[in-house]
Amino acid sequence: MAIDQPKNKDAVDTMVEVRNITKYFGDLKVLKGIDFKVKRGEVVCIIGPSGSGKSTMLRCLNQLERITDGEIYIEGELMDQRKNDKTINHIDADRLQQLRCDLGMVFQNFNLFPHLNVIENVTVAPITVLKANKEKITKRGLELLDMVGLKDRAYEYPVRLSGGQQQRVAIARALAMNPKIMLFDEPTSALDPELVGDVLATMRQLADDGMTMIIVTHEIGFAREVADRVIFMDDGVICEEGTPDEVINHPKEERTRSFLKKIL
Amino acid sequence: MLTSTQGWAIFHGSILTVEIALVAVFFGVILGIIVALGRISKNKIANALSWFYVWFFRGTPLLLQLFMVYFAVPIIYLNVTGSTLVIDPMLCAFVTFSLNSTAYMAEIIRAAIESIPEGQMEAAKALGMSYHQAMRKIIIPQTFKRLVAPLGNELIMLLKDTSLVSTIALFDVLRTVKTMASSTGNWVYYLYAAAIYLFLTTVLQVIFDKLEKRFGAYEKR
């Protein structure tokens, strides 16, 4: 496994860097030039109205959507560079695979694999992709399930779990790949209100453990409490960013203010 | 009543019927997966080839396909090489029924794959799996439950369609009883054939009902 050493201190500290990303869906320009950096251990919450491009932006990071233009760096290493929907800089396929494994993702609809039980959901990717030893990874998987409070449900099928439990399994599943960065795409939006708390608690714990996290969320309270930085997106651009206090409590932009007024 | 010779003849005819159906469904599923993956592939050539395959084998009568393999292929062989080719009719039946059922299976499998929510492929990819790994570990296993019912249906159709092999010198159960009926003038032999077909299709139905329940386990609370 070839691991390129980051070239300088700054590169080590910048986990994700995005330069001038645009994204078209057909003729529709969803992202209109986005730049940002995320530092190691930083928790960044992205808020904004629906259709503002938050989720698309997140999905571009791990290439579930391909950017139209721009560059994406992971730990200072180029992961994607495209112009007019064409890849300019082709990354070695194995290396790209590893970079993608560095990014764990949690979806709004959990997307657990219904034909596998909970522990198999957690271990299938490490076994398939990383060729992990089944016994070892099962042990590790059970630890992760313990961490999210679901060790006793390890041998049940996802359909028997509540939404909140499914989402916590999804978090454990992503963590089993030992990602360096966790992406959350509205992780609590599909949950009944009384189930949101457990998922947020798990995420808070991850943040406390020093995980670098990018979270698209509507949970303003959570963002205020856990985020190091809040990014407000509207209409495909970053409108405003700063500490939770700056963006949520004292927004400078009118668009931010009117959005917050609507949802708070 | 049946003499023991007649009984054995009907038995052998039934075995032949079942054999062809099983071989066809076995190869049909395996080749059908390949053709189905071609149908949903982004590769234009794979896509066009598999489209053409399904278009041809679904769009022409099975009987015609049987004739082409059994009668036309030896003639083409003779014209091209100048030597004669004798095809074993049984082999011919295996090949034709397999090719034909591949087309139907491919469509069944394609529909099943396309019915799996997109989020499953996305989750697999987000976990670092390649398309190939995601298909093998995540998507295709989930189609099994959805395949059971149409697969059972296809197998029952196939079992009955095997009666077409009587046209290429094979004695399946239907041809066997027809010979007996016309040589004795007794229509009751047809009832024996009907009973055998019904018995076989009922067995299939019971098996597939069971399979459906079993594969459905993880989707029930």
Short mmCIF file of C-alpha atoms in Angstrom, two decimals:
data_model
loop_
_atom_site.label_atom_id
_atom_site.label_comp_id
_atom_site.label_asym_id
_atom_site.label_seq_id
_atom_site.Cartn_x
_atom_site.Cartn_y
_atom_site.Cartn_z
CA MET A 1 0.00 0.00 0.00
CA ALA A 2 1.67 3.20 -1.16
CA ILE A 3 0.95 6.11 1.09
CA ASP A 4 2.18 9.45 -0.13
CA GLN A 5 3.64 11.53 2.63
CA PRO A 6 2.06 14.96 2.87
CA LYS A 7 4.52 17.61 1.82
CA ASN A 8 4.19 20.11 4.60
CA LYS A 9 2.53 20.86 7.90
CA ASP A 10 -0.31 22.76 6.28
CA ALA A 11 -1.14 19.78 4.11
CA VAL A 12 -1.30 17.57 7.17
CA ASP A 13 -3.72 19.87 8.88
CA THR A 14 -5.99 20.38 5.91
CA MET A 15 -8.05 17.22 5.59
CA VAL A 16 -10.29 18.37 2.78
CA GLU A 17 -9.81 21.17 0.35
CA VAL A 18 -12.23 22.08 -2.37
CA ARG A 19 -11.33 24.60 -5.06
CA ASN A 20 -13.81 26.33 -7.28
CA ILE A 21 -16.23 23.43 -7.69
CA THR A 22 -19.11 23.68 -10.09
CA LYS A 23 -21.70 21.05 -10.82
CA TYR A 24 -24.33 20.93 -13.54
CA PHE A 25 -27.24 18.53 -13.72
CA GLY A 26 -27.99 18.89 -17.41
CA ASP A 27 -28.48 22.62 -17.90
CA LEU A 28 -29.12 23.26 -14.24
CA LYS A 29 -26.16 24.73 -12.39
CA VAL A 30 -26.38 23.34 -8.88
CA LEU A 31 -22.99 24.37 -7.55
CA LYS A 32 -21.67 27.73 -8.69
CA GLY A 33 -18.08 27.83 -7.57
CA ILE A 34 -17.44 26.52 -4.08
CA ASP A 35 -14.21 26.83 -2.12
CA PHE A 36 -13.55 25.64 1.38
CA LYS A 37 -11.10 23.83 3.60
CA VAL A 38 -11.67 21.51 6.52
CA LYS A 39 -8.95 21.06 9.10
CA ARG A 40 -8.08 17.86 10.92
CA GLY A 41 -10.53 17.18 13.73
CA GLU A 42 -12.79 20.00 12.66
CA VAL A 43 -16.56 19.61 12.69
CA VAL A 44 -18.19 21.61 9.91
CA CYS A 45 -21.95 21.88 9.65
CA ILE A 46 -23.47 22.92 6.36
CA ILE A 47 -26.88 24.50 6.59
CA GLY A 48 -29.16 26.08 4.04
CA PRO A 49 -32.50 25.76 2.29
CA SER A 50 -33.37 22.67 0.27
CA GLY A 51 -32.09 22.86 -3.25
CA SER A 52 -29.14 25.01 -2.20
CA GLY A 53 -26.67 22.30 -3.27
CA LYS A 54 -25.56 21.16 0.20
CA SER A 55 -26.11 17.47 -0.40
CA THR A 56 -24.76 17.63 -3.93
CA MET A 57 -21.62 19.24 -2.59
CA LEU A 58 -21.19 16.47 -0.05
CA ARG A 59 -21.83 13.77 -2.64
CA CYS A 60 -19.24 15.31 -4.93
CA LEU A 61 -16.57 14.82 -2.28
CA ASN A 62 -16.69 11.03 -2.47
CA GLN A 63 -17.59 11.02 -6.16
CA LEU A 64 -21.15 9.78 -5.87
CA GLU A 65 -21.63 12.77 -8.13
CA ARG A 66 -18.82 13.91 -10.38
CA ILE A 67 -18.00 17.60 -10.35
CA THR A 68 -18.20 19.54 -13.58
CA ASP A 69 -15.21 21.77 -12.81
CA GLY A 70 -12.83 22.20 -9.95
CA GLU A 71 -10.43 20.35 -7.72
CA ILE A 72 -10.75 18.25 -4.60
CA TYR A 73 -7.83 17.46 -2.30
CA ILE A 74 -7.79 14.98 0.54
CA GLU A 75 -4.99 15.55 3.07
CA GLY A 76 -3.25 17.71 0.51
CA GLU A 77 -3.39 15.01 -2.14
CA LEU A 78 -5.27 15.61 -5.38
CA MET A 79 -8.31 13.35 -5.55
CA ASP A 80 -10.26 14.85 -8.43
CA GLN A 81 -9.55 17.55 -10.97
CA ARG A 82 -12.07 18.18 -13.71
CA LYS A 83 -12.96 20.69 -16.35
CA ASN A 84 -16.18 20.66 -18.40
CA ASP A 85 -17.15 17.23 -17.06
CA LYS A 86 -13.82 15.74 -18.12
CA THR A 87 -11.19 14.43 -15.75
CA ILE A 88 -7.96 16.33 -16.30
CA ASN A 89 -5.72 14.60 -13.88
CA HIS A 90 -6.25 10.86 -13.80
CA ILE A 91 -5.54 9.44 -10.37
CA ASP A 92 -4.25 5.88 -10.15
CA ALA A 93 -7.35 3.70 -9.69
CA ASP A 94 -6.05 1.90 -6.58
CA ARG A 95 -5.04 5.15 -4.97
CA LEU A 96 -8.41 6.71 -5.78
CA GLN A 97 -10.09 3.71 -4.17
CA GLN A 98 -8.04 4.30 -1.01
CA LEU A 99 -8.84 7.98 -0.97
CA ARG A 100 -12.53 7.17 -1.27
CA CYS A 101 -12.19 4.76 1.64
CA ASP A 102 -10.84 7.68 3.69
CA LEU A 103 -14.25 9.30 3.36
CA GLY A 104 -17.01 7.58 5.32
CA MET A 105 -20.56 8.54 4.48
CA VAL A 106 -23.87 8.40 6.32
CA PHE A 107 -27.05 8.88 4.29
CA GLN A 108 -30.39 10.42 5.08
CA ASN A 109 -32.16 7.11 4.43
CA PHE A 110 -29.54 4.97 6.18
CA ASN A 111 -29.24 2.65 3.17
CA LEU A 112 -28.43 -0.37 5.28
CA PHE A 113 -28.20 -3.60 3.31
CA PRO A 114 -31.48 -5.40 4.11
CA HIS A 115 -30.23 -8.87 3.16
CA LEU A 116 -27.41 -8.73 5.71
CA ASN A 117 -27.74 -8.68 9.47
CA VAL A 118 -26.36 -5.81 11.51
CA ILE A 119 -22.85 -7.16 12.05
CA GLU A 120 -22.61 -8.27 8.41
CA ASN A 121 -23.63 -4.77 7.37
CA VAL A 122 -20.71 -3.44 9.38
CA THR A 123 -18.15 -5.99 8.16
CA VAL A 124 -19.06 -6.57 4.51
CA ALA A 125 -17.06 -3.63 3.15
CA PRO A 126 -13.87 -4.25 5.18
CA ILE A 127 -14.00 -7.92 4.17
CA THR A 128 -14.70 -7.18 0.50
CA VAL A 129 -12.61 -4.07 -0.03
CA LEU A 130 -9.82 -4.26 2.53
CA LYS A 131 -9.69 -8.09 2.58
CA ALA A 132 -9.92 -7.89 6.37
CA ASN A 133 -9.75 -11.06 8.43
CA LYS A 134 -13.32 -12.05 9.18
CA GLU A 135 -12.81 -12.88 12.85
CA LYS A 136 -10.81 -9.74 13.56
CA ILE A 137 -13.18 -7.42 11.77
CA THR A 138 -16.19 -9.03 13.44
CA LYS A 139 -14.59 -8.34 16.80
CA ARG A 140 -13.92 -4.76 15.76
CA GLY A 141 -17.43 -4.48 14.35
CA LEU A 142 -18.90 -5.55 17.67
CA GLU A 143 -16.80 -2.88 19.41
CA LEU A 144 -18.17 -0.27 17.04
CA LEU A 145 -21.71 -1.50 17.61
CA ASP A 146 -21.03 -1.30 21.33
CA MET A 147 -19.92 2.29 20.83
CA VAL A 148 -23.20 3.19 19.13
CA GLY A 149 -25.10 1.22 21.78
CA LEU A 150 -26.34 -1.61 19.57
CA LYS A 151 -24.10 -4.55 20.35
CA ASP A 152 -27.08 -6.61 21.51
CA ARG A 153 -28.75 -6.21 18.09
CA ALA A 154 -25.73 -7.45 16.11
CA TYR A 155 -27.43 -10.55 14.74
CA GLU A 156 -30.75 -9.00 13.79
CA TYR A 157 -31.77 -7.80 10.36
CA PRO A 158 -32.06 -4.05 9.76
CA VAL A 159 -35.81 -4.23 9.23
CA ARG A 160 -36.23 -5.09 12.91
CA LEU A 161 -34.51 -1.88 14.03
CA SER A 162 -35.98 1.58 14.44
CA GLY A 163 -34.80 4.36 12.14
CA GLY A 164 -32.53 5.78 14.82
CA GLN A 165 -30.97 2.39 15.44
CA GLN A 166 -30.52 1.84 11.71
CA GLN A 167 -28.77 5.16 11.41
CA ARG A 168 -26.42 4.31 14.26
CA VAL A 169 -25.62 1.00 12.55
CA ALA A 170 -24.91 3.01 9.39
CA ILE A 171 -22.46 5.14 11.38
CA ALA A 172 -20.74 2.02 12.74
CA ARG A 173 -20.67 0.59 9.21
CA ALA A 174 -18.91 3.67 7.88
CA LEU A 175 -16.46 3.70 10.81
CA ALA A 176 -15.50 0.08 10.17
CA MET A 177 -13.59 1.25 7.09
CA ASN A 178 -11.44 3.47 9.35
CA PRO A 179 -12.25 6.66 7.50
CA LYS A 180 -10.32 9.84 8.22
CA ILE A 181 -13.29 12.03 7.41
CA MET A 182 -16.98 11.39 7.99
CA LEU A 183 -19.61 12.90 5.74
CA PHE A 184 -23.18 13.12 7.03
CA ASP A 185 -25.97 13.85 4.58
CA GLU A 186 -28.94 15.02 6.66
CA PRO A 187 -28.53 12.06 9.00
CA THR A 188 -31.56 12.83 11.13
CA SER A 189 -34.01 14.15 8.54
CA ALA A 190 -35.76 10.82 7.99
CA LEU A 191 -36.12 10.09 11.71
CA ASP A 192 -39.07 10.43 14.03
CA PRO A 193 -38.35 13.34 16.40
CA GLU A 194 -37.92 11.10 19.44
CA LEU A 195 -35.19 9.10 17.67
CA VAL A 196 -33.06 12.05 16.63
CA GLY A 197 -31.38 12.43 20.01
CA ASP A 198 -29.60 9.05 19.99
CA VAL A 199 -28.12 9.65 16.56
CA LEU A 200 -26.95 13.14 17.49
CA ALA A 201 -25.43 11.75 20.68
CA THR A 202 -23.44 9.24 18.65
CA MET A 203 -22.26 12.00 16.32
CA ARG A 204 -21.33 14.21 19.26
CA GLN A 205 -19.25 11.38 20.66
CA LEU A 206 -17.45 11.00 17.33
CA ALA A 207 -16.73 14.71 17.28
CA ASP A 208 -15.36 14.52 20.82
CA ASP A 209 -13.09 11.67 19.71
CA GLY A 210 -11.51 14.05 17.21
CA MET A 211 -13.10 12.79 13.99
CA THR A 212 -13.11 15.25 11.10
CA MET A 213 -16.74 15.66 10.16
CA ILE A 214 -18.72 17.45 7.48
CA ILE A 215 -22.40 17.46 8.32
CA VAL A 216 -25.27 18.62 6.15
CA THR A 217 -28.03 19.20 8.64
CA HIS A 218 -31.20 21.01 9.57
CA GLU A 219 -30.48 20.55 13.27
CA ILE A 220 -29.49 24.12 14.04
CA GLY A 221 -29.27 23.39 17.76
CA PHE A 222 -26.83 20.57 17.11
CA ALA A 223 -24.78 22.74 14.76
CA ARG A 224 -24.61 25.49 17.35
CA GLU A 225 -23.44 23.09 20.01
CA VAL A 226 -21.07 20.75 18.17
CA ALA A 227 -19.79 22.55 15.09
CA ASP A 228 -16.44 24.33 15.02
CA ARG A 229 -17.59 26.09 11.90
CA VAL A 230 -20.91 26.59 10.18
CA ILE A 231 -21.27 27.11 6.45
CA PHE A 232 -24.49 28.60 5.13
CA MET A 233 -25.19 27.68 1.51
CA ASP A 234 -27.83 29.16 -0.73
CA ASP A 235 -28.41 28.82 -4.45
CA GLY A 236 -25.21 26.89 -5.13
CA VAL A 237 -22.79 29.20 -3.35
CA ILE A 238 -21.38 29.59 0.12
CA CYS A 239 -23.15 32.64 1.45
CA GLU A 240 -21.60 32.93 4.83
CA GLU A 241 -19.30 30.93 7.06
CA GLY A 242 -17.85 31.25 10.50
CA THR A 243 -18.22 30.02 14.04
CA PRO A 244 -21.69 28.88 15.09
CA ASP A 245 -22.00 32.04 17.12
CA GLU A 246 -21.17 34.22 14.13
CA VAL A 247 -23.38 32.45 11.58
CA ILE A 248 -26.31 31.31 13.69
CA ASN A 249 -26.49 33.94 16.41
CA HIS A 250 -25.19 36.94 14.52
CA PRO A 251 -25.62 36.33 10.80
CA LYS A 252 -24.30 39.11 8.59
CA GLU A 253 -26.05 38.16 5.37
CA GLU A 254 -29.70 38.90 4.82
CA ARG A 255 -30.21 35.49 3.18
CA THR A 256 -28.82 33.72 6.22
CA ARG A 257 -31.03 35.75 8.50
CA SER A 258 -34.21 35.03 6.58
CA PHE A 259 -33.39 31.30 6.39
CA LEU A 260 -32.73 31.06 10.11
CA LYS A 261 -35.88 33.01 10.86
CA LYS A 262 -37.90 30.46 8.90
CA ILE A 263 -36.58 27.38 10.63
CA LEU A 264 -35.86 28.50 14.17
CA MET B 1 -54.67 -49.80 -17.73
CA LEU B 2 -51.05 -49.24 -18.66
CA THR B 3 -48.78 -52.11 -19.44
CA SER B 4 -45.42 -51.97 -17.72
CA THR B 5 -43.74 -51.16 -21.05
CA GLN B 6 -46.10 -48.23 -21.52
CA GLY B 7 -45.57 -47.15 -17.93
CA TRP B 8 -41.82 -47.09 -18.38
CA ALA B 9 -42.11 -45.23 -21.65
CA ILE B 10 -44.21 -42.54 -20.01
CA PHE B 11 -41.77 -42.41 -17.11
CA HIS B 12 -38.80 -41.94 -19.43
CA GLY B 13 -40.71 -39.31 -21.36
CA SER B 14 -41.37 -37.43 -18.12
CA ILE B 15 -37.70 -37.62 -17.12
CA LEU B 16 -36.72 -36.17 -20.49
CA THR B 17 -39.21 -33.34 -20.02
CA VAL B 18 -37.85 -32.50 -16.58
CA GLU B 19 -34.25 -32.82 -17.74
CA ILE B 20 -34.65 -30.29 -20.52
CA ALA B 21 -36.46 -27.84 -18.28
CA LEU B 22 -33.83 -28.07 -15.53
CA VAL B 23 -30.86 -27.75 -17.87
CA ALA B 24 -32.51 -24.78 -19.60
CA VAL B 25 -33.30 -23.00 -16.35
CA PHE B 26 -29.78 -23.66 -14.99
CA PHE B 27 -27.98 -22.18 -17.99
CA GLY B 28 -30.75 -19.64 -18.41
CA VAL B 29 -30.04 -18.15 -14.99
CA ILE B 30 -26.25 -18.11 -15.38
CA LEU B 31 -26.23 -16.71 -18.91
CA GLY B 32 -29.23 -14.56 -18.05
CA ILE B 33 -27.22 -12.75 -15.34
CA ILE B 34 -24.54 -11.97 -17.91
CA VAL B 35 -27.02 -10.72 -20.50
CA ALA B 36 -28.88 -8.73 -17.82
CA LEU B 37 -25.65 -7.04 -16.71
CA GLY B 38 -25.01 -6.24 -20.36
CA ARG B 39 -28.46 -4.69 -20.65
CA ILE B 40 -27.85 -2.32 -17.75
CA SER B 41 -24.18 -1.74 -18.61
CA LYS B 42 -22.98 1.69 -19.68
CA ASN B 43 -20.73 -0.05 -22.22
CA LYS B 44 -22.44 0.53 -25.56
CA ILE B 45 -21.25 -2.68 -27.20
CA ALA B 46 -22.27 -4.90 -24.29
CA ASN B 47 -25.55 -3.05 -24.20
CA ALA B 48 -26.26 -3.46 -27.91
CA LEU B 49 -25.27 -7.13 -27.98
CA SER B 50 -27.46 -8.08 -25.06
CA TRP B 51 -30.33 -6.00 -26.42
CA PHE B 52 -30.03 -7.82 -29.73
CA TYR B 53 -29.91 -11.19 -27.97
CA VAL B 54 -33.11 -10.57 -26.06
CA TRP B 55 -34.77 -9.01 -29.08
CA PHE B 56 -34.08 -12.08 -31.21
CA PHE B 57 -34.82 -14.88 -28.77
CA ARG B 58 -37.93 -13.28 -27.30
CA GLY B 59 -39.19 -12.12 -30.65
CA THR B 60 -39.13 -15.42 -32.55
CA PRO B 61 -41.01 -18.63 -31.75
CA LEU B 62 -39.21 -21.22 -29.70
CA LEU B 63 -40.22 -23.79 -32.30
CA LEU B 64 -38.44 -21.80 -35.00
CA GLN B 65 -35.31 -21.60 -32.86
CA LEU B 66 -35.46 -25.34 -32.33
CA PHE B 67 -35.70 -25.91 -36.09
CA MET B 68 -32.83 -23.57 -36.75
CA VAL B 69 -30.53 -25.40 -34.39
CA TYR B 70 -31.64 -28.88 -35.37
CA PHE B 71 -32.26 -28.52 -39.12
CA ALA B 72 -30.54 -25.35 -40.29
CA VAL B 73 -27.21 -25.63 -38.47
CA PRO B 74 -26.29 -29.02 -40.07
CA ILE B 75 -27.10 -27.63 -43.53
CA ILE B 76 -25.01 -24.53 -42.94
CA TYR B 77 -22.23 -26.76 -41.63
CA LEU B 78 -22.44 -28.95 -44.74
CA ASN B 79 -22.32 -25.93 -47.06
CA VAL B 80 -19.37 -24.39 -45.29
CA THR B 81 -17.21 -27.42 -44.54
CA GLY B 82 -18.51 -30.00 -46.97
CA SER B 83 -18.86 -32.64 -44.26
CA THR B 84 -22.03 -33.73 -42.54
CA LEU B 85 -22.86 -32.89 -38.98
CA VAL B 86 -25.13 -35.06 -36.90
CA ILE B 87 -26.54 -33.25 -33.90
CA ASP B 88 -27.84 -35.29 -31.05
CA PRO B 89 -31.46 -34.11 -30.67
CA MET B 90 -31.12 -34.08 -26.91
CA LEU B 91 -28.11 -31.75 -27.09
CA CYS B 92 -30.03 -29.66 -29.57
CA ALA B 93 -32.93 -29.37 -27.13
CA PHE B 94 -30.60 -28.43 -24.27
CA VAL B 95 -28.92 -25.72 -26.34
CA THR B 96 -32.09 -24.22 -27.80
CA PHE B 97 -34.05 -24.18 -24.57
CA SER B 98 -31.07 -22.73 -22.68
CA LEU B 99 -30.58 -19.97 -25.26
CA ASN B 100 -34.27 -19.19 -25.24
CA SER B 101 -34.69 -19.16 -21.49
CA THR B 102 -31.57 -16.98 -21.18
CA ALA B 103 -33.44 -14.20 -22.96
CA TYR B 104 -36.41 -14.41 -20.61
CA MET B 105 -34.24 -14.80 -17.50
CA ALA B 106 -32.17 -11.80 -18.56
CA GLU B 107 -35.27 -9.62 -18.62
CA ILE B 108 -36.47 -10.99 -15.27
CA ILE B 109 -33.05 -10.41 -13.70
CA ARG B 110 -32.67 -6.97 -15.23
CA ALA B 111 -36.04 -5.90 -13.84
CA ALA B 112 -35.09 -7.29 -10.42
CA ILE B 113 -31.74 -5.45 -10.40
CA GLU B 114 -33.38 -2.21 -11.47
CA SER B 115 -35.95 -2.56 -8.68
CA ILE B 116 -33.23 -2.36 -5.99
CA PRO B 117 -33.18 1.21 -4.63
CA GLU B 118 -30.33 3.35 -5.92
CA GLY B 119 -29.23 4.07 -2.36
CA GLN B 120 -27.93 0.51 -2.07
CA MET B 121 -25.40 1.00 -4.85
CA GLU B 122 -24.49 4.42 -3.46
CA ALA B 123 -23.94 3.05 0.03
CA ALA B 124 -21.76 0.27 -1.36
CA LYS B 125 -19.73 2.75 -3.40
CA ALA B 126 -19.41 5.12 -0.46
CA LEU B 127 -17.93 2.19 1.47
CA GLY B 128 -15.25 1.90 -1.19
CA MET B 129 -16.67 -1.02 -3.15
CA SER B 130 -16.16 -1.19 -6.89
CA TYR B 131 -19.17 -1.61 -9.19
CA HIS B 132 -18.29 -5.27 -9.53
CA GLN B 133 -18.02 -5.83 -5.76
CA ALA B 134 -21.24 -3.92 -5.11
CA MET B 135 -23.10 -6.01 -7.68
CA ARG B 136 -21.79 -9.28 -6.32
CA LYS B 137 -22.15 -8.62 -2.59
CA ILE B 138 -24.99 -6.13 -2.34
CA ILE B 139 -27.24 -5.81 -5.38
CA ILE B 140 -27.51 -9.31 -6.88
CA PRO B 141 -28.10 -11.09 -3.52
CA GLN B 142 -31.00 -8.71 -2.91
CA THR B 143 -32.61 -9.67 -6.20
CA PHE B 144 -32.98 -13.32 -5.15
CA LYS B 145 -36.20 -12.76 -3.28
CA ARG B 146 -37.64 -10.74 -6.14
CA LEU B 147 -36.53 -13.39 -8.62
CA VAL B 148 -38.22 -16.32 -6.94
CA ALA B 149 -41.76 -15.71 -8.17
CA PRO B 150 -40.96 -14.87 -11.82
CA LEU B 151 -38.38 -17.65 -11.89
CA GLY B 152 -40.98 -20.19 -10.78
CA ASN B 153 -43.32 -18.88 -13.41
CA GLU B 154 -40.64 -19.17 -16.08
CA LEU B 155 -39.75 -22.70 -15.03
CA ILE B 156 -43.39 -23.79 -15.27
CA MET B 157 -43.71 -22.25 -18.74
CA LEU B 158 -40.49 -23.92 -19.77
CA LEU B 159 -41.63 -27.30 -18.51
CA LYS B 160 -44.72 -27.14 -20.66
CA ASP B 161 -42.87 -25.74 -23.67
CA THR B 162 -40.59 -28.77 -23.67
CA SER B 163 -43.44 -30.57 -25.47
CA LEU B 164 -42.11 -28.83 -28.61
CA VAL B 165 -39.19 -31.27 -28.72
CA SER B 166 -41.50 -33.92 -30.12
CA THR B 167 -40.85 -32.19 -33.48
CA ILE B 168 -37.17 -33.11 -33.43
CA ALA B 169 -37.41 -36.84 -32.87
CA LEU B 170 -37.43 -36.78 -29.10
CA PHE B 171 -39.93 -38.77 -27.08
CA ASP B 172 -41.01 -36.50 -24.27
CA VAL B 173 -44.03 -37.31 -22.19
CA LEU B 174 -46.53 -35.75 -24.59
CA ARG B 175 -45.22 -37.47 -27.70
CA THR B 176 -45.08 -40.77 -25.84
CA VAL B 177 -48.74 -40.66 -24.87
CA LYS B 178 -49.77 -39.35 -28.27
CA THR B 179 -48.17 -42.37 -29.91
CA MET B 180 -49.98 -44.66 -27.51
CA ALA B 181 -53.28 -42.88 -28.02
CA SER B 182 -53.12 -43.03 -31.79
CA SER B 183 -52.01 -46.67 -31.91
CA THR B 184 -54.74 -47.82 -29.50
CA GLY B 185 -57.44 -45.26 -30.24
CA ASN B 186 -57.78 -44.63 -26.55
CA TRP B 187 -57.92 -40.99 -25.43
CA VAL B 188 -57.27 -41.76 -21.75
CA TYR B 189 -53.50 -41.62 -22.36
CA TYR B 190 -53.81 -37.86 -22.72
CA LEU B 191 -55.14 -37.75 -19.18
CA TYR B 192 -52.00 -39.47 -17.96
CA ALA B 193 -49.90 -36.76 -19.60
CA ALA B 194 -52.09 -34.06 -18.12
CA ALA B 195 -51.73 -35.65 -14.69
CA ILE B 196 -47.95 -35.76 -15.04
CA TYR B 197 -47.71 -32.14 -16.15
CA LEU B 198 -49.97 -31.10 -13.30
CA PHE B 199 -47.95 -33.12 -10.82
CA LEU B 200 -44.68 -31.55 -11.99
CA THR B 201 -45.99 -28.00 -12.06
CA THR B 202 -47.57 -28.44 -8.62
CA VAL B 203 -44.25 -29.63 -7.21
CA LEU B 204 -42.59 -26.57 -8.70
CA GLN B 205 -45.23 -24.29 -7.29
CA VAL B 206 -44.87 -25.72 -3.79
CA ILE B 207 -41.08 -25.47 -3.93
CA PHE B 208 -41.17 -21.88 -5.14
CA ASP B 209 -43.76 -20.87 -2.55
CA LYS B 210 -41.41 -22.20 0.11
CA LEU B 211 -38.41 -20.42 -1.39
CA GLU B 212 -40.32 -17.19 -1.51
CA LYS B 213 -41.14 -17.42 2.16
CA ARG B 214 -37.57 -18.23 3.06
CA PHE B 215 -35.92 -15.48 1.05
CA GLY B 216 -38.53 -13.08 2.34
CA ALA B 217 -37.41 -13.60 5.94
CA TYR B 218 -35.22 -10.52 6.21
CA GLU B 219 -37.89 -8.21 4.89
CA LYS B 220 -40.45 -9.22 7.48
CA ARG B 221 -40.66 -7.83 10.92
#
